[in-house]
Amino acid sequence: MSEQQPSDASSTDQAPTWTIADVERDTGIGKDTLRVWERRYGFPRPGRDAHGDRCYDTAQVQRLRLIRRLLDLGHRPGRVVGLPLTALQDLAARGPRVAPSTAPTPPHAQATVLAQWLGWLEADQGERVQQALRASLQQHGLAQTVQTLVAPMCVAVGEAWAQGRLGVYQEHLWTEVVQRTLREAIAALDAAPGTPKQAPRVLLTTTPGEPHLLGLLMAECFLALQGCERVVLGAQTPLIDIVTAARRLAVDVVGLSYSAYVGRRDLVDELVQLRTRLPDNVALWVGGAGAQRHGRALPPGVDVVAQAGDVARRVHAWRARHRAA
């Protein structure tokens, strides 16, 4: 996707400026939010064009792009909007900020939100769930939303289905809402100017018999936040094709997700085959309930990612090792 270009909002000979609509499209920050920040934090500081409408210079737009990225990494607007560019860049280099003290939904509030979302699913109101999910992404960022809402909601939906509260079609409705919304968020991150892709290059898939993709998608969110290159193959890729793709696409990591339904013997057998066939310099990361359940049985050279949020720590450790090498 090409970078959004500013409008020539002024009739003078000054450099082109950005309208508020331009800024909204480029950064994903809503017009109302921009106006609130202007009053509350003193930034952005728009000028006015010949018609009296707000206009922004390119430096402010670049700073807003970085602010949006920090919000996706879990920072609060009040802590970042007023910071100078150098401070914003330093924060962005540190990666996600996910700490209990800054979680947007403490346990009691989280339970209330999840109950409300489940109620909407029971009432076949998937569009309300999607609107709420998008609002959380806008307010709290991608990292916090995935860890404190999406991941526990996946568990809650599974439990509600097992209890007979939700039908299969309602579970599928939730899956579709999450996939569509998180892919939109990932695409926005990838399209943001000034965020070049970095190593490690990660191949994401599941093995035959494992159709569940939400865990892999949540992991991809954190890889995108870290600026990692990703090669997404979808579900149920044959083992030999995983190995072939890893070699031909020169990936650094193969990432797999296993749901709770996987058997111990099948899991171990697949991972032994993959670890044996993959190049030694290709890391093998596995996540999901199945991987955690059978973690002690896994062969050497296989790293368990306990939850999606741990992906960032794995990436930092991988980069540290390769810088030192």
mmCIF file of C-alpha atoms in Angstrom:
data_model
loop_
_atom_site.group_PDB
_atom_site.id
_atom_site.type_symbol
_atom_site.label_atom_id
_atom_site.label_comp_id
_atom_site.label_asym_id
_atom_site.label_seq_id
_atom_site.Cartn_x
_atom_site.Cartn_y
_atom_site.Cartn_z
ATOM 1 C CA MET A 1 0.000 0.000 0.000
ATOM 2 C CA SER A 2 1.399 3.387 -0.914
ATOM 3 C CA GLU A 3 1.770 6.132 1.638
ATOM 4 C CA GLN A 4 -1.199 8.489 1.939
ATOM 5 C CA GLN A 5 -0.295 11.799 0.325
ATOM 6 C CA PRO A 6 -1.215 15.158 1.891
ATOM 7 C CA SER A 7 -3.735 17.466 0.329
ATOM 8 C CA ASP A 8 -2.692 20.879 -0.964
ATOM 9 C CA ALA A 9 -5.065 22.402 1.552
ATOM 10 C CA SER A 10 -3.678 25.924 1.287
ATOM 11 C CA SER A 11 -3.918 28.320 -1.604
ATOM 12 C CA THR A 12 -0.573 29.880 -0.642
ATOM 13 C CA ASP A 13 2.891 28.838 -1.813
ATOM 14 C CA GLN A 14 3.613 27.042 1.461
ATOM 15 C CA ALA A 15 4.433 23.326 1.566
ATOM 16 C CA PRO A 16 1.427 21.013 1.171
ATOM 17 C CA THR A 17 -0.459 20.311 4.373
ATOM 18 C CA TRP A 18 -2.675 17.486 5.566
ATOM 19 C CA THR A 19 -6.388 17.888 6.207
ATOM 20 C CA ILE A 20 -7.850 16.219 9.274
ATOM 21 C CA ALA A 21 -9.446 13.640 6.972
ATOM 22 C CA ASP A 22 -6.015 12.924 5.453
ATOM 23 C CA VAL A 23 -4.554 12.407 8.917
ATOM 24 C CA GLU A 24 -7.381 10.096 9.963
ATOM 25 C CA ARG A 25 -6.925 7.920 6.884
ATOM 26 C CA ASP A 26 -3.135 7.804 7.229
ATOM 27 C CA THR A 27 -2.838 7.139 10.958
ATOM 28 C CA GLY A 28 -6.127 5.461 11.837
ATOM 29 C CA ILE A 29 -6.643 8.039 14.611
ATOM 30 C CA GLY A 30 -10.196 9.381 14.462
ATOM 31 C CA LYS A 31 -11.019 13.032 13.896
ATOM 32 C CA ASP A 32 -12.760 13.336 17.271
ATOM 33 C CA THR A 33 -9.753 11.799 19.015
ATOM 34 C CA LEU A 34 -7.409 14.279 17.314
ATOM 35 C CA ARG A 35 -9.549 17.180 18.508
ATOM 36 C CA VAL A 36 -9.656 15.823 22.077
ATOM 37 C CA TRP A 37 -5.864 15.381 22.150
ATOM 38 C CA GLU A 38 -5.452 18.900 20.853
ATOM 39 C CA ARG A 39 -7.427 20.289 23.791
ATOM 40 C CA ARG A 40 -6.226 17.889 26.466
ATOM 41 C CA TYR A 41 -2.544 17.389 25.642
ATOM 42 C CA GLY A 42 -1.659 20.342 23.428
ATOM 43 C CA PHE A 43 -0.831 18.082 20.501
ATOM 44 C CA PRO A 44 -1.336 17.951 17.603
ATOM 45 C CA ARG A 45 -1.113 21.674 16.876
ATOM 46 C CA PRO A 46 -2.891 22.206 13.554
ATOM 47 C CA GLY A 47 -2.827 25.392 11.571
ATOM 48 C CA ARG A 48 -5.788 26.686 9.647
ATOM 49 C CA ASP A 49 -6.221 26.828 5.891
ATOM 50 C CA ALA A 50 -7.877 29.599 3.886
ATOM 51 C CA HIS A 51 -11.284 28.205 4.827
ATOM 52 C CA GLY A 52 -10.518 28.010 8.543
ATOM 53 C CA ASP A 53 -10.243 24.202 8.553
ATOM 54 C CA ARG A 54 -7.541 22.342 10.467
ATOM 55 C CA CYS A 55 -4.366 21.486 8.565
ATOM 56 C CA TYR A 56 -1.295 19.578 9.736
ATOM 57 C CA ASP A 57 2.298 19.600 8.571
ATOM 58 C CA THR A 58 4.130 16.397 7.703
ATOM 59 C CA ALA A 59 6.248 16.427 10.877
ATOM 60 C CA GLN A 60 3.102 16.271 13.012
ATOM 61 C CA VAL A 61 1.699 13.426 10.922
ATOM 62 C CA GLN A 62 4.917 11.450 11.336
ATOM 63 C CA ARG A 63 4.740 11.972 15.076
ATOM 64 C CA LEU A 64 1.082 10.864 15.108
ATOM 65 C CA ARG A 65 2.021 7.673 13.250
ATOM 66 C CA LEU A 66 4.513 6.878 15.989
ATOM 67 C CA ILE A 67 1.972 7.680 18.704
ATOM 68 C CA ARG A 68 -0.511 5.294 17.104
ATOM 69 C CA ARG A 69 2.129 2.570 17.056
ATOM 70 C CA LEU A 70 2.830 3.145 20.753
ATOM 71 C CA LEU A 71 -0.871 2.894 21.546
ATOM 72 C CA ASP A 72 -0.917 -0.453 19.747
ATOM 73 C CA LEU A 73 2.047 -1.472 21.907
ATOM 74 C CA GLY A 74 -0.066 -0.830 25.019
ATOM 75 C CA HIS A 75 0.834 2.712 26.073
ATOM 76 C CA ARG A 76 -1.797 5.143 27.333
ATOM 77 C CA PRO A 77 -2.541 8.338 25.401
ATOM 78 C CA GLY A 78 -1.914 10.485 28.464
ATOM 79 C CA ARG A 79 1.634 9.143 28.744
ATOM 80 C CA VAL A 80 2.702 9.498 25.119
ATOM 81 C CA VAL A 81 0.728 12.114 23.178
ATOM 82 C CA GLY A 82 2.589 15.087 24.632
ATOM 83 C CA LEU A 83 6.077 13.571 24.388
ATOM 84 C CA PRO A 84 8.706 14.894 21.950
ATOM 85 C CA LEU A 85 9.661 12.811 18.942
ATOM 86 C CA THR A 86 12.916 11.474 20.426
ATOM 87 C CA ALA A 87 11.133 10.201 23.536
ATOM 88 C CA LEU A 88 8.486 8.519 21.375
ATOM 89 C CA GLN A 89 11.186 6.812 19.325
ATOM 90 C CA ASP A 90 12.886 5.544 22.487
ATOM 91 C CA LEU A 91 9.619 4.067 23.758
ATOM 92 C CA ALA A 92 8.879 2.411 20.433
ATOM 93 C CA ALA A 93 12.293 0.741 20.466
ATOM 94 C CA ARG A 94 11.500 -0.937 23.800
ATOM 95 C CA GLY A 95 8.555 -2.930 22.427
ATOM 96 C CA PRO A 96 5.164 -3.685 24.021
ATOM 97 C CA ARG A 97 4.312 -2.337 27.430
ATOM 98 C CA VAL A 98 2.073 -4.916 29.065
ATOM 99 C CA ALA A 99 1.963 -4.746 32.830
ATOM 100 C CA PRO A 100 -0.784 -5.506 35.353
ATOM 101 C CA SER A 101 -0.725 -1.931 36.638
ATOM 102 C CA THR A 102 -1.555 -0.541 33.204
ATOM 103 C CA ALA A 103 -4.025 -3.134 31.969
ATOM 104 C CA PRO A 104 -7.129 -1.355 30.697
ATOM 105 C CA THR A 105 -9.482 -4.024 32.030
ATOM 106 C CA PRO A 106 -8.858 -5.162 35.623
ATOM 107 C CA PRO A 107 -10.373 -8.570 36.510
ATOM 108 C CA HIS A 108 -13.803 -7.310 37.616
ATOM 109 C CA ALA A 109 -14.130 -5.005 34.622
ATOM 110 C CA GLN A 110 -12.816 -7.697 32.298
ATOM 111 C CA ALA A 111 -15.453 -10.138 33.529
ATOM 112 C CA THR A 112 -18.155 -7.534 32.894
ATOM 113 C CA VAL A 113 -16.938 -6.926 29.353
ATOM 114 C CA LEU A 114 -16.689 -10.634 28.547
ATOM 115 C CA ALA A 115 -20.172 -11.279 29.929
ATOM 116 C CA GLN A 116 -21.544 -8.484 27.776
ATOM 117 C CA TRP A 117 -19.837 -9.811 24.672
ATOM 118 C CA LEU A 118 -21.106 -13.336 25.360
ATOM 119 C CA GLY A 119 -24.596 -11.931 25.766
ATOM 120 C CA TRP A 120 -24.342 -10.275 22.374
ATOM 121 C CA LEU A 121 -23.211 -13.535 20.796
ATOM 122 C CA GLU A 122 -26.107 -15.397 22.408
ATOM 123 C CA ALA A 123 -28.418 -12.757 20.920
ATOM 124 C CA ASP A 124 -26.775 -13.142 17.485
ATOM 125 C CA GLN A 125 -25.442 -9.579 17.614
ATOM 126 C CA GLY A 126 -21.979 -10.170 16.239
ATOM 127 C CA GLU A 127 -21.813 -6.655 14.819
ATOM 128 C CA ARG A 128 -21.946 -5.241 18.363
ATOM 129 C CA VAL A 129 -19.029 -7.458 19.390
ATOM 130 C CA GLN A 130 -17.054 -6.253 16.389
ATOM 131 C CA GLN A 131 -17.790 -2.605 17.179
ATOM 132 C CA ALA A 132 -16.673 -3.112 20.792
ATOM 133 C CA LEU A 133 -13.525 -4.914 19.688
ATOM 134 C CA ARG A 134 -12.612 -2.124 17.293
ATOM 135 C CA ALA A 135 -13.271 0.452 20.022
ATOM 136 C CA SER A 136 -10.915 -1.397 22.372
ATOM 137 C CA LEU A 137 -8.213 -1.474 19.704
ATOM 138 C CA GLN A 138 -8.591 2.272 19.225
ATOM 139 C CA GLN A 139 -8.545 3.044 22.945
ATOM 140 C CA HIS A 140 -6.111 0.478 24.359
ATOM 141 C CA GLY A 141 -4.041 -0.721 21.426
ATOM 142 C CA LEU A 142 -3.492 -4.114 19.868
ATOM 143 C CA ALA A 143 -1.266 -5.713 22.517
ATOM 144 C CA GLN A 144 -3.524 -4.960 25.487
ATOM 145 C CA THR A 145 -6.711 -5.851 23.607
ATOM 146 C CA VAL A 146 -5.407 -9.237 22.524
ATOM 147 C CA GLN A 147 -4.056 -10.178 25.951
ATOM 148 C CA THR A 148 -6.809 -8.865 28.196
ATOM 149 C CA LEU A 149 -9.902 -9.350 26.023
ATOM 150 C CA VAL A 150 -9.475 -11.507 22.925
ATOM 151 C CA ALA A 151 -7.536 -14.362 24.546
ATOM 152 C CA PRO A 152 -9.827 -14.754 27.585
ATOM 153 C CA MET A 153 -12.901 -14.318 25.378
ATOM 154 C CA CYS A 154 -11.765 -17.267 23.262
ATOM 155 C CA VAL A 155 -11.708 -19.380 26.423
ATOM 156 C CA ALA A 156 -15.095 -18.033 27.523
ATOM 157 C CA VAL A 157 -16.662 -18.801 24.140
ATOM 158 C CA GLY A 158 -15.367 -22.372 24.278
ATOM 159 C CA GLU A 159 -16.760 -22.841 27.764
ATOM 160 C CA ALA A 160 -20.113 -21.332 26.778
ATOM 161 C CA TRP A 161 -20.322 -23.724 23.830
ATOM 162 C CA ALA A 162 -19.521 -26.698 26.084
ATOM 163 C CA GLN A 163 -22.269 -25.563 28.476
ATOM 164 C CA GLY A 164 -24.795 -25.307 25.672
ATOM 165 C CA ARG A 165 -25.129 -21.536 25.923
ATOM 166 C CA LEU A 166 -23.724 -20.967 22.435
ATOM 167 C CA GLY A 167 -24.314 -22.914 19.255
ATOM 168 C CA VAL A 168 -21.614 -23.889 16.804
ATOM 169 C CA TYR A 169 -22.670 -21.123 14.434
ATOM 170 C CA GLN A 170 -22.295 -18.551 17.218
ATOM 171 C CA GLU A 171 -18.805 -19.837 18.005
ATOM 172 C CA HIS A 172 -17.996 -19.499 14.310
ATOM 173 C CA LEU A 173 -19.431 -15.980 14.353
ATOM 174 C CA TRP A 174 -16.996 -15.029 17.120
ATOM 175 C CA THR A 175 -14.118 -16.565 15.197
ATOM 176 C CA GLU A 176 -14.986 -14.597 12.074
ATOM 177 C CA VAL A 177 -15.309 -11.317 14.014
ATOM 178 C CA VAL A 178 -11.891 -11.801 15.609
ATOM 179 C CA GLN A 179 -10.173 -12.856 12.411
ATOM 180 C CA ARG A 180 -11.574 -9.962 10.399
ATOM 181 C CA THR A 181 -10.844 -7.344 13.044
ATOM 182 C CA LEU A 182 -7.339 -8.481 13.976
ATOM 183 C CA ARG A 183 -6.346 -8.833 10.339
ATOM 184 C CA GLU A 184 -7.490 -5.252 9.774
ATOM 185 C CA ALA A 185 -5.291 -4.157 12.687
ATOM 186 C CA ILE A 186 -2.304 -6.123 11.384
ATOM 187 C CA ALA A 187 -2.760 -4.699 7.887
ATOM 188 C CA ALA A 188 -2.814 -1.176 9.338
ATOM 189 C CA LEU A 189 0.465 -1.843 11.161
ATOM 190 C CA ASP A 190 2.090 -3.232 8.040
ATOM 191 C CA ALA A 191 0.930 -0.284 5.946
ATOM 192 C CA ALA A 192 2.194 2.352 8.370
ATOM 193 C CA PRO A 193 5.091 4.309 6.817
ATOM 194 C CA GLY A 194 8.431 4.172 8.579
ATOM 195 C CA THR A 195 8.022 0.637 9.952
ATOM 196 C CA PRO A 196 10.407 -1.565 7.926
ATOM 197 C CA LYS A 197 10.205 -5.324 8.428
ATOM 198 C CA GLN A 198 12.990 -6.893 10.463
ATOM 199 C CA ALA A 199 14.300 -10.338 11.320
ATOM 200 C CA PRO A 200 13.341 -12.819 12.474
ATOM 201 C CA ARG A 201 11.362 -13.941 9.459
ATOM 202 C CA VAL A 202 8.651 -16.206 10.890
ATOM 203 C CA LEU A 203 6.616 -18.877 9.109
ATOM 204 C CA LEU A 204 3.210 -19.405 10.736
ATOM 205 C CA THR A 205 0.979 -22.420 10.207
ATOM 206 C CA THR A 206 -0.631 -25.460 11.827
ATOM 207 C CA THR A 207 -0.021 -29.122 11.071
ATOM 208 C CA PRO A 208 -2.519 -31.566 9.490
ATOM 209 C CA GLY A 209 -5.562 -32.167 11.686
ATOM 210 C CA GLU A 210 -5.212 -28.804 13.442
ATOM 211 C CA PRO A 211 -7.758 -26.379 11.898
ATOM 212 C CA HIS A 212 -7.762 -23.793 14.688
ATOM 213 C CA LEU A 213 -6.078 -20.519 13.694
ATOM 214 C CA LEU A 214 -7.004 -17.940 16.339
ATOM 215 C CA GLY A 215 -3.976 -18.681 18.509
ATOM 216 C CA LEU A 216 -1.710 -18.273 15.504
ATOM 217 C CA LEU A 217 -3.447 -15.017 14.567
ATOM 218 C CA MET A 218 -2.953 -13.599 18.080
ATOM 219 C CA ALA A 219 0.725 -14.520 17.898
ATOM 220 C CA GLU A 220 0.958 -12.779 14.538
ATOM 221 C CA CYS A 221 -0.357 -9.596 16.155
ATOM 222 C CA PHE A 222 2.674 -9.484 18.448
ATOM 223 C CA LEU A 223 5.054 -10.354 15.632
ATOM 224 C CA ALA A 224 3.610 -7.466 13.627
ATOM 225 C CA LEU A 225 4.044 -5.139 16.608
ATOM 226 C CA GLN A 226 7.710 -6.172 16.695
ATOM 227 C CA GLY A 227 8.088 -5.424 12.994
ATOM 228 C CA CYS A 228 8.844 -9.049 12.129
ATOM 229 C CA GLU A 229 8.527 -10.433 8.649
ATOM 230 C CA ARG A 230 5.818 -13.100 8.538
ATOM 231 C CA VAL A 231 4.988 -15.855 6.080
ATOM 232 C CA VAL A 232 1.460 -17.091 6.860
ATOM 233 C CA LEU A 233 0.491 -20.431 5.325
ATOM 234 C CA GLY A 234 -2.864 -20.874 7.054
ATOM 235 C CA ALA A 235 -3.997 -24.160 8.581
ATOM 236 C CA GLN A 236 -3.049 -27.807 8.151
ATOM 237 C CA THR A 237 0.130 -27.613 6.102
ATOM 238 C CA PRO A 238 1.765 -31.032 5.514
ATOM 239 C CA LEU A 239 5.017 -31.467 7.414
ATOM 240 C CA ILE A 240 7.127 -31.894 4.296
ATOM 241 C CA ASP A 241 5.707 -28.646 2.900
ATOM 242 C CA ILE A 242 6.502 -26.796 6.120
ATOM 243 C CA VAL A 243 10.115 -27.920 5.793
ATOM 244 C CA THR A 244 10.244 -27.073 2.086
ATOM 245 C CA ALA A 245 8.725 -23.626 2.672
ATOM 246 C CA ALA A 246 11.111 -22.923 5.551
ATOM 247 C CA ARG A 247 14.111 -23.697 3.332
ATOM 248 C CA ARG A 248 12.956 -22.001 0.152
ATOM 249 C CA LEU A 249 11.619 -18.889 1.884
ATOM 250 C CA ALA A 250 14.698 -18.618 4.135
ATOM 251 C CA VAL A 251 12.775 -18.222 7.370
ATOM 252 C CA ASP A 252 14.419 -17.882 10.767
ATOM 253 C CA VAL A 253 11.571 -19.335 12.820
ATOM 254 C CA VAL A 254 8.734 -21.789 12.267
ATOM 255 C CA GLY A 255 5.783 -20.994 14.529
ATOM 256 C CA LEU A 256 3.052 -23.584 15.135
ATOM 257 C CA SER A 257 -0.122 -23.581 17.216
ATOM 258 C CA TYR A 258 -1.736 -26.642 18.799
ATOM 259 C CA SER A 259 -5.171 -26.609 20.389
ATOM 260 C CA ALA A 260 -6.108 -28.607 23.460
ATOM 261 C CA TYR A 261 -7.451 -31.416 21.256
ATOM 262 C CA VAL A 262 -4.049 -32.636 20.060
ATOM 263 C CA GLY A 263 -2.822 -35.968 21.411
ATOM 264 C CA ARG A 264 0.549 -36.201 23.129
ATOM 265 C CA ARG A 265 1.907 -38.882 20.805
ATOM 266 C CA ASP A 266 0.881 -37.032 17.629
ATOM 267 C CA LEU A 267 2.299 -33.752 18.906
ATOM 268 C CA VAL A 268 5.655 -35.217 19.895
ATOM 269 C CA ASP A 269 5.949 -37.261 16.685
ATOM 270 C CA GLU A 270 5.281 -34.238 14.477
ATOM 271 C CA LEU A 271 7.731 -32.030 16.326
ATOM 272 C CA VAL A 272 10.467 -34.677 16.274
ATOM 273 C CA GLN A 273 10.035 -34.963 12.504
ATOM 274 C CA LEU A 274 10.090 -31.218 12.003
ATOM 275 C CA ARG A 275 13.046 -30.595 14.285
ATOM 276 C CA THR A 276 15.010 -33.329 12.534
ATOM 277 C CA ARG A 277 14.254 -32.034 9.044
ATOM 278 C CA LEU A 278 14.461 -28.294 9.597
ATOM 279 C CA PRO A 279 17.858 -26.581 9.303
ATOM 280 C CA ASP A 280 19.624 -26.216 12.649
ATOM 281 C CA ASN A 281 19.542 -22.426 12.379
ATOM 282 C CA VAL A 282 15.739 -22.353 12.103
ATOM 283 C CA ALA A 283 14.067 -22.022 15.488
ATOM 284 C CA LEU A 284 10.869 -23.975 16.193
ATOM 285 C CA TRP A 285 8.321 -22.167 18.392
ATOM 286 C CA VAL A 286 5.059 -23.827 19.441
ATOM 287 C CA GLY A 287 2.119 -22.386 21.318
ATOM 288 C CA GLY A 288 -1.459 -23.109 22.233
ATOM 289 C CA ALA A 289 -3.117 -25.181 24.932
ATOM 290 C CA GLY A 290 -1.873 -28.461 23.473
ATOM 291 C CA ALA A 291 1.752 -27.372 23.450
ATOM 292 C CA GLN A 292 1.507 -26.146 27.028
ATOM 293 C CA ARG A 293 -0.216 -29.313 28.240
ATOM 294 C CA HIS A 294 2.486 -31.587 26.815
ATOM 295 C CA GLY A 295 5.388 -29.182 27.188
ATOM 296 C CA ARG A 296 7.581 -31.533 29.236
ATOM 297 C CA ALA A 297 7.398 -34.206 26.547
ATOM 298 C CA LEU A 298 8.581 -32.023 23.708
ATOM 299 C CA PRO A 299 11.901 -32.819 22.030
ATOM 300 C CA PRO A 300 15.027 -30.666 22.437
ATOM 301 C CA GLY A 301 15.210 -27.673 20.150
ATOM 302 C CA VAL A 302 11.501 -26.843 20.471
ATOM 303 C CA ASP A 303 10.556 -23.687 22.382
ATOM 304 C CA VAL A 304 7.123 -23.346 23.990
ATOM 305 C CA VAL A 305 5.471 -19.932 23.832
ATOM 306 C CA ALA A 306 3.160 -19.925 26.833
ATOM 307 C CA GLN A 307 0.850 -17.172 25.572
ATOM 308 C CA ALA A 308 0.634 -14.772 22.665
ATOM 309 C CA GLY A 309 2.134 -11.925 24.677
ATOM 310 C CA ASP A 310 5.308 -13.968 25.224
ATOM 311 C CA VAL A 311 6.054 -13.721 21.508
ATOM 312 C CA ALA A 312 7.596 -10.274 22.030
ATOM 313 C CA ARG A 313 10.020 -11.650 24.614
ATOM 314 C CA ARG A 314 10.983 -14.484 22.289
ATOM 315 C CA VAL A 315 11.670 -11.999 19.508
ATOM 316 C CA HIS A 316 13.803 -9.793 21.773
ATOM 317 C CA ALA A 317 15.803 -12.842 22.926
ATOM 318 C CA TRP A 318 16.287 -14.041 19.329
ATOM 319 C CA ARG A 319 17.530 -10.627 18.231
ATOM 320 C CA ALA A 320 19.860 -10.328 21.218
ATOM 321 C CA ARG A 321 21.453 -13.703 20.441
ATOM 322 C CA HIS A 322 21.948 -12.853 16.791
ATOM 323 C CA ARG A 323 23.417 -9.428 17.566
ATOM 324 C CA ALA A 324 25.931 -11.096 19.854
ATOM 325 C CA ALA A 325 26.802 -13.806 17.319
#
